[in-house]
mmCIF file of C-alpha atoms and ligand atoms in Angstrom:
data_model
loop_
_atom_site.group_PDB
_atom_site.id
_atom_site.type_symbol
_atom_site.label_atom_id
_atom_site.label_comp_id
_atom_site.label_asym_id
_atom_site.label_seq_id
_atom_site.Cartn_x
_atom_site.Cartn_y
_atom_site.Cartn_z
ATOM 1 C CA UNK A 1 -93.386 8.676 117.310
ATOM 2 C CA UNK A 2 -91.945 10.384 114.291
ATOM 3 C CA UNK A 3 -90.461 14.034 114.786
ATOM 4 C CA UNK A 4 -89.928 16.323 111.308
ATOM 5 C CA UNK A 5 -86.868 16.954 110.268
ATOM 6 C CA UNK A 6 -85.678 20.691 111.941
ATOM 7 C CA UNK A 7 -85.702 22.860 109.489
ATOM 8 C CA UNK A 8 -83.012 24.952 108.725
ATOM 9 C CA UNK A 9 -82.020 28.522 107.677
ATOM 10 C CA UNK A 10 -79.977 29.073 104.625
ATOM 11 C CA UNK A 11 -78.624 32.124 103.644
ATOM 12 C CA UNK A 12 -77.150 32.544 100.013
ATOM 13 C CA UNK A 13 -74.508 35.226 99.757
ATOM 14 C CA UNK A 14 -71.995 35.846 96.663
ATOM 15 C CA UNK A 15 -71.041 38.866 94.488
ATOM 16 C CA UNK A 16 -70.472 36.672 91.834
ATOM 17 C CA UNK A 17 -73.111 33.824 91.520
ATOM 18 C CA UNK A 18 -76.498 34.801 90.603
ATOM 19 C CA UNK A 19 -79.213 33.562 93.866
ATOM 20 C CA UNK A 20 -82.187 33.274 91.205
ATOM 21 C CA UNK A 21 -80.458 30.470 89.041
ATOM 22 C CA UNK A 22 -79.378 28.305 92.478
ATOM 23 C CA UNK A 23 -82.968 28.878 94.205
ATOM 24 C CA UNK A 24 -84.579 27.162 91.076
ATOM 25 C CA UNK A 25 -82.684 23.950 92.443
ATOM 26 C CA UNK A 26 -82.160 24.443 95.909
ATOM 27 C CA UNK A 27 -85.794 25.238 97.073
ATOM 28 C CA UNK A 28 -87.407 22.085 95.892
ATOM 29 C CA UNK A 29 -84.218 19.857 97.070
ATOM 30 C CA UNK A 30 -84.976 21.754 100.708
ATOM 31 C CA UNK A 31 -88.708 21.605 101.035
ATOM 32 C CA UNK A 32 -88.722 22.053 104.610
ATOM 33 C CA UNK A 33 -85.745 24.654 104.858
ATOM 34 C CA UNK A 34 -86.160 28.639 103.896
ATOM 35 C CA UNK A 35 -83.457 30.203 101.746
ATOM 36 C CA UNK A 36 -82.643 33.686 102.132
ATOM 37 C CA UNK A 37 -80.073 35.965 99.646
ATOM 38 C CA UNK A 38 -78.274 38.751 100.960
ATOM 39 C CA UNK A 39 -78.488 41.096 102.455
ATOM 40 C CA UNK A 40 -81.532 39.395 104.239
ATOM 41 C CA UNK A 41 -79.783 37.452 106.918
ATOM 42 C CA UNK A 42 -82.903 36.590 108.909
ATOM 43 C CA UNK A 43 -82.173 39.038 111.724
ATOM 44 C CA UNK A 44 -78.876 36.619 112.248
ATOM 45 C CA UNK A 45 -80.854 33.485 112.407
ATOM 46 C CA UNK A 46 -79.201 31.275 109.908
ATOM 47 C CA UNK A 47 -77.357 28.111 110.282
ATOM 48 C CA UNK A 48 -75.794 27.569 106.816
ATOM 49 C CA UNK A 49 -74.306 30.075 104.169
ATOM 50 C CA UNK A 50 -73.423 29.616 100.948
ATOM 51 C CA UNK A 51 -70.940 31.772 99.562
ATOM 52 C CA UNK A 52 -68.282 32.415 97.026
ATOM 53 C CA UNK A 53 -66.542 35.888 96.970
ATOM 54 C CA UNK A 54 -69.050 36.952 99.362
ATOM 55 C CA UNK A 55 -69.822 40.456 100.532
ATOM 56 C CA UNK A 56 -68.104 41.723 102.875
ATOM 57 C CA UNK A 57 -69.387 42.005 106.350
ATOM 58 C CA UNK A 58 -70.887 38.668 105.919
ATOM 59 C CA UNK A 59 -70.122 36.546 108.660
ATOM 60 C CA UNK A 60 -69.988 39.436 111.624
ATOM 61 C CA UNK A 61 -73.950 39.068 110.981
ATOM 62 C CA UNK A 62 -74.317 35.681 111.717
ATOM 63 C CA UNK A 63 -73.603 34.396 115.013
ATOM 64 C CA UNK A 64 -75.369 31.333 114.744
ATOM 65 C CA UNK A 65 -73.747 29.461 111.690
ATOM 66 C CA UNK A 66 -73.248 25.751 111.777
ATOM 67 C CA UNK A 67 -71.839 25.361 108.348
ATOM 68 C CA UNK A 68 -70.040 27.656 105.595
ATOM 69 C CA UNK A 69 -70.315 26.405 102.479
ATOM 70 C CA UNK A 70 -68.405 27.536 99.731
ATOM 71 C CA UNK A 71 -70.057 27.458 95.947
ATOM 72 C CA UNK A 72 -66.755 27.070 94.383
ATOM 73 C CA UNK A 73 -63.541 24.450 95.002
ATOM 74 C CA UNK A 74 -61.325 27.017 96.364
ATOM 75 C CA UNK A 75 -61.428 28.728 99.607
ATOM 76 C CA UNK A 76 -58.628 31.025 99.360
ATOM 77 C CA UNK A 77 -60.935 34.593 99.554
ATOM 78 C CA UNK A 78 -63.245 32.658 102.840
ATOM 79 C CA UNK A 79 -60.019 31.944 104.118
ATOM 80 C CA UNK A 80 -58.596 35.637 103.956
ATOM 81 C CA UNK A 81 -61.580 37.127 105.504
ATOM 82 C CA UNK A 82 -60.595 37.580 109.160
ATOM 83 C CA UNK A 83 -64.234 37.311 110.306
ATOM 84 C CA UNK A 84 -64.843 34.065 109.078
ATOM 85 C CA UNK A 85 -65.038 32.448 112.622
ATOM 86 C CA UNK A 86 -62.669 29.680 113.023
ATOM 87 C CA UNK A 87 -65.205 27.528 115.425
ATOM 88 C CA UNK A 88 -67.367 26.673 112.446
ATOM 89 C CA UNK A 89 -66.585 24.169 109.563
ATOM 90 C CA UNK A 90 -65.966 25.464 106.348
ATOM 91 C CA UNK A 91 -66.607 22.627 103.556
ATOM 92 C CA UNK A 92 -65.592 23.062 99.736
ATOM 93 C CA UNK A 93 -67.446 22.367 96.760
ATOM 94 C CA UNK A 94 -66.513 19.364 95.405
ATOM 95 C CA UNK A 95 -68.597 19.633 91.937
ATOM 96 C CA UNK A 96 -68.712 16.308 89.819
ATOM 97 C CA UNK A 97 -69.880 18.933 87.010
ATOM 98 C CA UNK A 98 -66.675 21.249 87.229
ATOM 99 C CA UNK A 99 -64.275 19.010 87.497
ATOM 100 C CA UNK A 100 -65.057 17.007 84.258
ATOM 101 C CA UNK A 101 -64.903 20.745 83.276
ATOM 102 C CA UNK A 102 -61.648 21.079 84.425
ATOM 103 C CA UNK A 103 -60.345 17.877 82.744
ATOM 104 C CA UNK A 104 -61.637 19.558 79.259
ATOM 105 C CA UNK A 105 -60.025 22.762 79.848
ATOM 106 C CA UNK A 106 -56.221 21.065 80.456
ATOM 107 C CA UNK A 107 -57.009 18.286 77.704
ATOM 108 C CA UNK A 108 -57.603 20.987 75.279
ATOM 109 C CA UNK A 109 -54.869 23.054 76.050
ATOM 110 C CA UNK A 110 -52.557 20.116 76.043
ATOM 111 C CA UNK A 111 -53.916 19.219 72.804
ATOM 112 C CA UNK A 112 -53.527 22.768 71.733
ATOM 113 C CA UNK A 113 -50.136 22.461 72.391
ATOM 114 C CA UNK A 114 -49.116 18.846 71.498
ATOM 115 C CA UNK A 115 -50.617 19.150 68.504
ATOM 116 C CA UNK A 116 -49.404 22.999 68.073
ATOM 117 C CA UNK A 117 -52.212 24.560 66.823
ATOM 118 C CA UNK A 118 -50.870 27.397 68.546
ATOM 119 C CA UNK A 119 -48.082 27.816 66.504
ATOM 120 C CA UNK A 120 -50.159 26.875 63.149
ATOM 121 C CA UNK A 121 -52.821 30.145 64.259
ATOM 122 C CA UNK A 122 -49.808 31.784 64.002
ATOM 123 C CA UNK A 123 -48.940 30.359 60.507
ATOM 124 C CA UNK A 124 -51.842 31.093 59.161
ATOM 125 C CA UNK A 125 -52.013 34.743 60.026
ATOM 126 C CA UNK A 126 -48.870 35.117 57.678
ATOM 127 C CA UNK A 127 -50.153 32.683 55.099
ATOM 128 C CA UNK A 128 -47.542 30.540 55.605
ATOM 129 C CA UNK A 129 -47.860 27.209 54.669
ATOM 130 C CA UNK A 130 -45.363 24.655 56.673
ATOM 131 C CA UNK A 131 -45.363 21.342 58.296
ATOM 132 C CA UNK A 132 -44.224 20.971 61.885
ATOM 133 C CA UNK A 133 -42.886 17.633 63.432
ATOM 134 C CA UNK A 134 -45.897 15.280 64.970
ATOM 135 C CA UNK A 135 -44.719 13.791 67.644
ATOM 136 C CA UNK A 136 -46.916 10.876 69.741
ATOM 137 C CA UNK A 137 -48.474 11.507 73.352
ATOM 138 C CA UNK A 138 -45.943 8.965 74.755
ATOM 139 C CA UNK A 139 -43.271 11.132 73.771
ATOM 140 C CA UNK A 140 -44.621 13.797 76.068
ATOM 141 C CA UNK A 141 -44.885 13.623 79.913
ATOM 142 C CA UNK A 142 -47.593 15.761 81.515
ATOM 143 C CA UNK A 143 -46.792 17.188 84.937
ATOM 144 C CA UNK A 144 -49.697 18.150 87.395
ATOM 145 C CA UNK A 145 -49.065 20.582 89.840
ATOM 146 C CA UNK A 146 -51.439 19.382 92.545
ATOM 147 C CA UNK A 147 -53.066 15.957 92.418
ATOM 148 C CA UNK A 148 -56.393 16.683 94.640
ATOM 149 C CA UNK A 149 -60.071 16.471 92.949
ATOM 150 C CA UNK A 150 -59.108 18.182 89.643
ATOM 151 C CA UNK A 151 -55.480 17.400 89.518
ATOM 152 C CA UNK A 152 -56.163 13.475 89.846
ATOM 153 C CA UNK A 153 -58.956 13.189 87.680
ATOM 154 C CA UNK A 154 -57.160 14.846 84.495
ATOM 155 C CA UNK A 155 -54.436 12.490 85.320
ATOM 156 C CA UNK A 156 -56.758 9.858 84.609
ATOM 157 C CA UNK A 157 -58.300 11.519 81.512
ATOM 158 C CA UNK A 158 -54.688 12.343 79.876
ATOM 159 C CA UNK A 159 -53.082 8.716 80.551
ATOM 160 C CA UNK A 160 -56.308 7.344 78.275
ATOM 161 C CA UNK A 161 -54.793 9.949 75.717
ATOM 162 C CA UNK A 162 -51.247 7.793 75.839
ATOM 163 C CA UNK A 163 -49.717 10.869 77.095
ATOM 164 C CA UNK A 164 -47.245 9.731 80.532
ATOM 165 C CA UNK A 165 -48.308 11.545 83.467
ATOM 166 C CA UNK A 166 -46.542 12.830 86.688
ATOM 167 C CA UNK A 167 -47.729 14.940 89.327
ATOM 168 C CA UNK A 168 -46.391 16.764 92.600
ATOM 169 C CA UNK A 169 -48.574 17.209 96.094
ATOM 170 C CA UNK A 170 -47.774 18.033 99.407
ATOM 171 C CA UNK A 171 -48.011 14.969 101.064
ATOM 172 C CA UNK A 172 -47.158 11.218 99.175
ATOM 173 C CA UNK A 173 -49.694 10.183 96.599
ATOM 174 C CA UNK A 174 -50.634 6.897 94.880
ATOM 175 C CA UNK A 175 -52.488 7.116 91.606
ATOM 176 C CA UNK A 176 -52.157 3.942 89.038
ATOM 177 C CA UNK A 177 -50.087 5.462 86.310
ATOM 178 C CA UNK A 178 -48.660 8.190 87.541
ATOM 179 C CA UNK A 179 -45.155 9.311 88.526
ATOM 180 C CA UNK A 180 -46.161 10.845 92.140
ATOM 181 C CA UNK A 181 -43.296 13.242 93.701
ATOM 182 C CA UNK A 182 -43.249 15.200 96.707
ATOM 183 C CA UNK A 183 -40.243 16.895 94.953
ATOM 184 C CA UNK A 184 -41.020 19.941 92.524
ATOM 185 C CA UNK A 185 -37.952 20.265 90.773
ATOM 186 C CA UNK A 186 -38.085 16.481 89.902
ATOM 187 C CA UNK A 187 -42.002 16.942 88.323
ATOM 188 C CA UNK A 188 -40.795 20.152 86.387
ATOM 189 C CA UNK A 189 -37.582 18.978 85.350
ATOM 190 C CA UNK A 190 -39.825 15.784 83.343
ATOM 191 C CA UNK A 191 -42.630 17.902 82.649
ATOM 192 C CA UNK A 192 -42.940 18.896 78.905
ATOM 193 C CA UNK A 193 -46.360 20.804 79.553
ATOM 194 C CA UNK A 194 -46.993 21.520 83.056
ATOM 195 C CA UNK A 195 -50.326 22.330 84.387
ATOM 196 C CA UNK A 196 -51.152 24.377 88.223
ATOM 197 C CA UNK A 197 -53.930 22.951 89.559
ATOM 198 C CA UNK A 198 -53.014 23.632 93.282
ATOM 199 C CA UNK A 199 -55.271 25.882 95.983
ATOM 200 C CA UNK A 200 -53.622 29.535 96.565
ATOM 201 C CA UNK A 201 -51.757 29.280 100.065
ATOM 202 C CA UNK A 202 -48.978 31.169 101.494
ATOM 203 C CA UNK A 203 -46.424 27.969 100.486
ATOM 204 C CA UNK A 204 -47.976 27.970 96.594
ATOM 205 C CA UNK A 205 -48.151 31.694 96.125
ATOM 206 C CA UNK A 206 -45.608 32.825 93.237
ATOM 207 C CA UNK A 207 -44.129 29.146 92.636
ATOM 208 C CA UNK A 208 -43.876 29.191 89.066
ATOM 209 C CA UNK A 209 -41.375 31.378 89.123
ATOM 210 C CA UNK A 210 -37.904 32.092 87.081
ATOM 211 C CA UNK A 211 -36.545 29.412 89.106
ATOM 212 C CA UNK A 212 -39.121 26.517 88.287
ATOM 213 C CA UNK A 213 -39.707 27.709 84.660
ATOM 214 C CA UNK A 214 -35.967 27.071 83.882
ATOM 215 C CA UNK A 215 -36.210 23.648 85.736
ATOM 216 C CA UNK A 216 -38.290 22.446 82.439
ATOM 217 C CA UNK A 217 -37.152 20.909 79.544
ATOM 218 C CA UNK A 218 -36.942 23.646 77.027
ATOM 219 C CA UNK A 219 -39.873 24.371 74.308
ATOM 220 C CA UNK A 220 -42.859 23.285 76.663
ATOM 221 C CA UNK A 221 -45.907 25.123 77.912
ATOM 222 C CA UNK A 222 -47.428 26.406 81.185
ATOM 223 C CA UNK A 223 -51.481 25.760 82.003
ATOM 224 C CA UNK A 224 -52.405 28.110 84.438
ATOM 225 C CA UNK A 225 -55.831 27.126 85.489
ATOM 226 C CA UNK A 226 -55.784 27.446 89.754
ATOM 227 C CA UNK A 227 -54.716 31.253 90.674
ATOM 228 C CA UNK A 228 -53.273 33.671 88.933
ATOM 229 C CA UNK A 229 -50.899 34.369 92.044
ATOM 230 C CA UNK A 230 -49.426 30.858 91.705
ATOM 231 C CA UNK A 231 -47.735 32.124 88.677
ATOM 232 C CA UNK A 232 -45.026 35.174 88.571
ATOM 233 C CA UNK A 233 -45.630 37.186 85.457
ATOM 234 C CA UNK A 234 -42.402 38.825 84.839
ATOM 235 C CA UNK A 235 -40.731 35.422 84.861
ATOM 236 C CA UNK A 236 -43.005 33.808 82.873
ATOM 237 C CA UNK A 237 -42.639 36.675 80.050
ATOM 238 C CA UNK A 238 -38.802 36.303 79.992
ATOM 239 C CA UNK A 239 -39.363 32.267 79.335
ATOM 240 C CA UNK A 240 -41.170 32.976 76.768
ATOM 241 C CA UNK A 241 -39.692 35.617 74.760
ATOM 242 C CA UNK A 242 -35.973 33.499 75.222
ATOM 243 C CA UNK A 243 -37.605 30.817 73.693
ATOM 244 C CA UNK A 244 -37.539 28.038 77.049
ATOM 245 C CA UNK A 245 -41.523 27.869 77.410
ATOM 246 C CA UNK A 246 -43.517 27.077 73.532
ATOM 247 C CA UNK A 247 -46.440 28.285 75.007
ATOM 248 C CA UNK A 248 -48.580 29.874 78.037
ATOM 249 C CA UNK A 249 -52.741 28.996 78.137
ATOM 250 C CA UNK A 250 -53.729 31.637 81.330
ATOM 251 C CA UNK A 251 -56.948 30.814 82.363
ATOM 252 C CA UNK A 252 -56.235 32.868 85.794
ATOM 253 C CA UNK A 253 -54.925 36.073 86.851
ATOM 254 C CA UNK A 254 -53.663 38.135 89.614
ATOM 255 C CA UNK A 255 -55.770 41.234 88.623
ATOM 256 C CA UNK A 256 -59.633 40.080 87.116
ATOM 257 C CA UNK A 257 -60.669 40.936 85.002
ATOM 258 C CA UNK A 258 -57.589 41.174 83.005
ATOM 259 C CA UNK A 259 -57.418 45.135 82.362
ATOM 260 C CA UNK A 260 -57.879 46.234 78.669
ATOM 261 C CA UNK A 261 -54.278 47.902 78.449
ATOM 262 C CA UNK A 262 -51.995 44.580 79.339
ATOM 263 C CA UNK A 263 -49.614 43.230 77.734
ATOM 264 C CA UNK A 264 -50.901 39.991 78.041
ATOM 265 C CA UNK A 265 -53.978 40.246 75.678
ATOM 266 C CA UNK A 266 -51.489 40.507 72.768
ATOM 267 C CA UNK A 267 -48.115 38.570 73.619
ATOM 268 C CA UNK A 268 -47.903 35.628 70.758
ATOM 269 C CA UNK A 269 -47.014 33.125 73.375
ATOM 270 C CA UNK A 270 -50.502 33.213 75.670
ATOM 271 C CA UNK A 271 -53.682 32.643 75.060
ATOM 272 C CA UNK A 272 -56.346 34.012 77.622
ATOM 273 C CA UNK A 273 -59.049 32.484 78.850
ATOM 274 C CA UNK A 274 -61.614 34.834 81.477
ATOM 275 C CA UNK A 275 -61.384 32.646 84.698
ATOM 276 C CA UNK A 276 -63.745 29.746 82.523
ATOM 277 C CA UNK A 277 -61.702 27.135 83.128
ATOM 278 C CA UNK A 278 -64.577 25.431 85.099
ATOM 279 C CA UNK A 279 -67.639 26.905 86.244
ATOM 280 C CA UNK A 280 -69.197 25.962 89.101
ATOM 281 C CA UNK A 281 -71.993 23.862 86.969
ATOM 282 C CA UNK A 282 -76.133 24.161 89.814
ATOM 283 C CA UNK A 283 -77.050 20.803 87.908
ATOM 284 C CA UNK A 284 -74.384 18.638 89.860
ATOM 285 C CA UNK A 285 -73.042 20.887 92.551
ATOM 286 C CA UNK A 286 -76.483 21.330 94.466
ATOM 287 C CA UNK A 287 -76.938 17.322 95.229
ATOM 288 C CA UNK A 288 -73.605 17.748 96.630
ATOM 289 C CA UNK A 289 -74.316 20.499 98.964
ATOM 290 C CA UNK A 290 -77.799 19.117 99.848
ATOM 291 C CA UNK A 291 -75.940 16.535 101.333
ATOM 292 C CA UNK A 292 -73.886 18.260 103.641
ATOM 293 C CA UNK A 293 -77.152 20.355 104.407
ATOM 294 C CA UNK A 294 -78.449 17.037 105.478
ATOM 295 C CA UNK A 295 -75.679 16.246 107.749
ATOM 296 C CA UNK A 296 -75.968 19.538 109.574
ATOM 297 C CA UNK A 297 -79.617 18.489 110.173
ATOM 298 C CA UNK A 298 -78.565 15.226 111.370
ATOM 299 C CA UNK A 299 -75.642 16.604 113.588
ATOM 300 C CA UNK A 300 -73.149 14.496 111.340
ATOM 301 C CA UNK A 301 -69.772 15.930 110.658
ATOM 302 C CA UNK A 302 -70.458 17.956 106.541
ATOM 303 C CA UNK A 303 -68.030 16.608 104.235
ATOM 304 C CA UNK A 304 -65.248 18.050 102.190
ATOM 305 C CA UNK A 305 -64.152 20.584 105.485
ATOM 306 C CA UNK A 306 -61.131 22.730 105.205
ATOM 307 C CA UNK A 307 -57.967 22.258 106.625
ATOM 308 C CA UNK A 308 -57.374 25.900 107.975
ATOM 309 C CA UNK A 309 -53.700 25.336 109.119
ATOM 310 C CA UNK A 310 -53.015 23.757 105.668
ATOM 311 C CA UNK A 311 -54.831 26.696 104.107
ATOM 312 C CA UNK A 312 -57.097 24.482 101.609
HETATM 313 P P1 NAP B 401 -57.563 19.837 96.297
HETATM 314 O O1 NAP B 401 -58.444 18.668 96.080
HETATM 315 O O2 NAP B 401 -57.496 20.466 97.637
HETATM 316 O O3 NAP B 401 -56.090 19.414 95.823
HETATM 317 C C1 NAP B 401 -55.002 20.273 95.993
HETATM 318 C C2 NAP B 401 -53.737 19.548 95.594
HETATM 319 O O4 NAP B 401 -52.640 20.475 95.718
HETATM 320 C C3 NAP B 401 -53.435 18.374 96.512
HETATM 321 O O5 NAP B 401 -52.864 17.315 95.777
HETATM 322 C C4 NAP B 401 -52.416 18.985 97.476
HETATM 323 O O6 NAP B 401 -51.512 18.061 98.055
HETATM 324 C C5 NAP B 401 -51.647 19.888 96.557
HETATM 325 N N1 NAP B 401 -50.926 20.897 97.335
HETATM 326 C C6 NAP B 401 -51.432 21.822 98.175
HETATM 327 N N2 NAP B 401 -50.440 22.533 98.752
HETATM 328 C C7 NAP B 401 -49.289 22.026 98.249
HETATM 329 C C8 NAP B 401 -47.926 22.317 98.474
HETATM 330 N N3 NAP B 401 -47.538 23.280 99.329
HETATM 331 N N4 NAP B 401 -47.008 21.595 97.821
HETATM 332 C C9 NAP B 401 -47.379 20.607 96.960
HETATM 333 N N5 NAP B 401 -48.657 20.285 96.704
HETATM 334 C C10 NAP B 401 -49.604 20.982 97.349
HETATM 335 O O7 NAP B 401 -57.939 21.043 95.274
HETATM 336 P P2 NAP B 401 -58.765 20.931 93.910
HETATM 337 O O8 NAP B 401 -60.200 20.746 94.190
HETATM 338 O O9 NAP B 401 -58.080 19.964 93.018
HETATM 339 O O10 NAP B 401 -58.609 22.434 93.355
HETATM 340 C C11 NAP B 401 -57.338 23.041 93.154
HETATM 341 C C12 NAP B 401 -57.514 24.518 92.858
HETATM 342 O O11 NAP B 401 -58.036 24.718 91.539
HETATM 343 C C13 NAP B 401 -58.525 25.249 93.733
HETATM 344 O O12 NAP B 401 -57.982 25.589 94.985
HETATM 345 C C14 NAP B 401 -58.878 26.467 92.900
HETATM 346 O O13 NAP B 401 -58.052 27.562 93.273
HETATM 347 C C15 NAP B 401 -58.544 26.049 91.472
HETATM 348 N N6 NAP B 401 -59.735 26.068 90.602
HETATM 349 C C16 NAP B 401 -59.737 26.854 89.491
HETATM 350 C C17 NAP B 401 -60.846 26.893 88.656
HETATM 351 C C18 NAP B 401 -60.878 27.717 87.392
HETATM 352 O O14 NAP B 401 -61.917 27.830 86.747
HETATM 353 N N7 NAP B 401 -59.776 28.292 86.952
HETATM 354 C C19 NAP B 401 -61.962 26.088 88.952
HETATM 355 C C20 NAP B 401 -61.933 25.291 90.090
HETATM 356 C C21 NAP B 401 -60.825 25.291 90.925
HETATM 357 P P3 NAP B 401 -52.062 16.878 99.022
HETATM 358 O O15 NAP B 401 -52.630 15.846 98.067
HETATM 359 O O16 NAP B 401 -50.859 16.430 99.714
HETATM 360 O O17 NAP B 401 -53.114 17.511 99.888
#
């Protein structure tokens, strides 16, 4: 005899992402499941959440969970909430959507860079008409700080621009065409342009510091796209204004939104971007997290689950 599928209890809970826009998709991917938005836990009866920068308070309300989901790739604010209980998995988004996304973002701003349009913006604000040298991609080498989802697939995506490629994780890597280190100064010290695409943990807090920056060749550029914490702002600042970094593209920072009065808006050497880098994009993410919905239901083991001793 057939038996129907259990149905489960969702509960969708972030200050950031808007329920209505997620529900559109979710509800007719989960027929049989109810979704509820927060601050309607279901009297405590839910088995998965969904969050990203959720309220606080969240999880001391439901003692029933069988999976946290985050909407987002990283983890680091889940992680810092102390009431997150440890017994349940925790799985990360991993969005096809956002990190083709990603990919963009550090193409562009590698492109911005090799091809320094930054420095002809500033040209043309003082009319001045001047060639610079054009150099080829192959005369630059690319370092990726952090060679996971996003990190490995703009690897890919900047080899097939001719640029060379090299990358640093914490454990040994293997990617076809890529110079793979376990040893930071060795990445930085080839690195021309080097972009952060690591998760926020106690061990990558503040490592682009004075230290690292001067590591670089001189006259390259820093892509902050992970966490604003990753990267220390005084030191970055002093590269800059003595001339050893080109260029800074900040798509992160350690205070969002960046307040009106800092210095950062207006230093020639950055350009800001508002956290865009990539957005978590419904379209793609919610097959993703229907399927770990569908392992719950199934008892299988979700995918994607969070190392919390590594802290990602
Ligand atoms: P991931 O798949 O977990 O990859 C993380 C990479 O960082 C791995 O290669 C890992 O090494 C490496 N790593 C971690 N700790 C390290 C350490 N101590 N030393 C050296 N390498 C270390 O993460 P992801 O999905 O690529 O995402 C990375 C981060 O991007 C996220 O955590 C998030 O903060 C940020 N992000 C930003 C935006 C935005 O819009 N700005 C959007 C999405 C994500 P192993 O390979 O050895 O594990």
């Amino acid at each position: 005899m057939l038996t129907s599928p259990a149905a489960l209890n969702l509960l969708f809970a972030s200050t950031k992402e808007d329920p209505q826009r997620w529900r559109r998709l979710l509800e007719p991917a989960l027929p049989q499941d109810r979704l509820f938005a927060w601050p309607d836990v279901n009297g405590g009866d839910i088995d998965v959440a969904l969050v990203a920068t959720h309220p606080q308070g969240t999880f001391a309300q439901l003692p029933r969970l069988k999976l946290i989901q985050s909407l987002w790739m990283g983890v680091e604010n889940i992680l810092a909430d102390t009431e997150v209980p440890r017994g349940v998995p925790l799985a990360r988004l991993i969005d096809p959507g956002m990190v083709h996304a990603m990919a963009e973002t550090v193409i562009a701003s590698v492109l911005d860079w090799h091809r320094q349009r930054h420095v002809y913006r500033a040209q043309q604000r003082a009319r001045l008409w001047k060639w610079q040298t054009q150099l080829l991609p192959s005369d630059r080498t690319v370092g990726l700080l952090g060679l996971g989802e996003l990190g490995s697939y703009a690897a890919a995506r900047l080899l097939a621009l001719g640029f060379k490629v090299c990358g640093w994780s914490r454990r040994p890597r293997t990617i076809d065409g890529v110079h793979c280190s376990t040893d930071l100064d060795e990445i930085l010290s080839q690195s021309q342009a080097v972009v952060c695409l690591l998760p926020l943990t106690a061990q990558t807090r503040g490592v682009l510091n004075a230290r690292a920056l001067a590591r670089m060749p001189r006259g390259g550029c820093i892509i902050n796209v992970a966490r604003g914490a990753h990267l220390v702002m005084p030191d970055l600042i002093a590269a800059l204004d003595s001339g050893q970094l080109a260029h800074a593209y900040l798509d992160v920072f350690e205070t969002e939104p960046l307040p009106a009065d800092s210095p950062l808006w207006a230093h020639p050497g950055i350009t800001v971007t508002p956290h865009i880098a990539a957005l978590t994009e419904p379209r793609t993410a919610v097959p993703k997290i229907v399927e770990n919905i569908e392992r719950v239901r199934r008892g299988e083991v979700p995918l994607n689950l969070v190392d919390f001793s590594a802290g990602y």
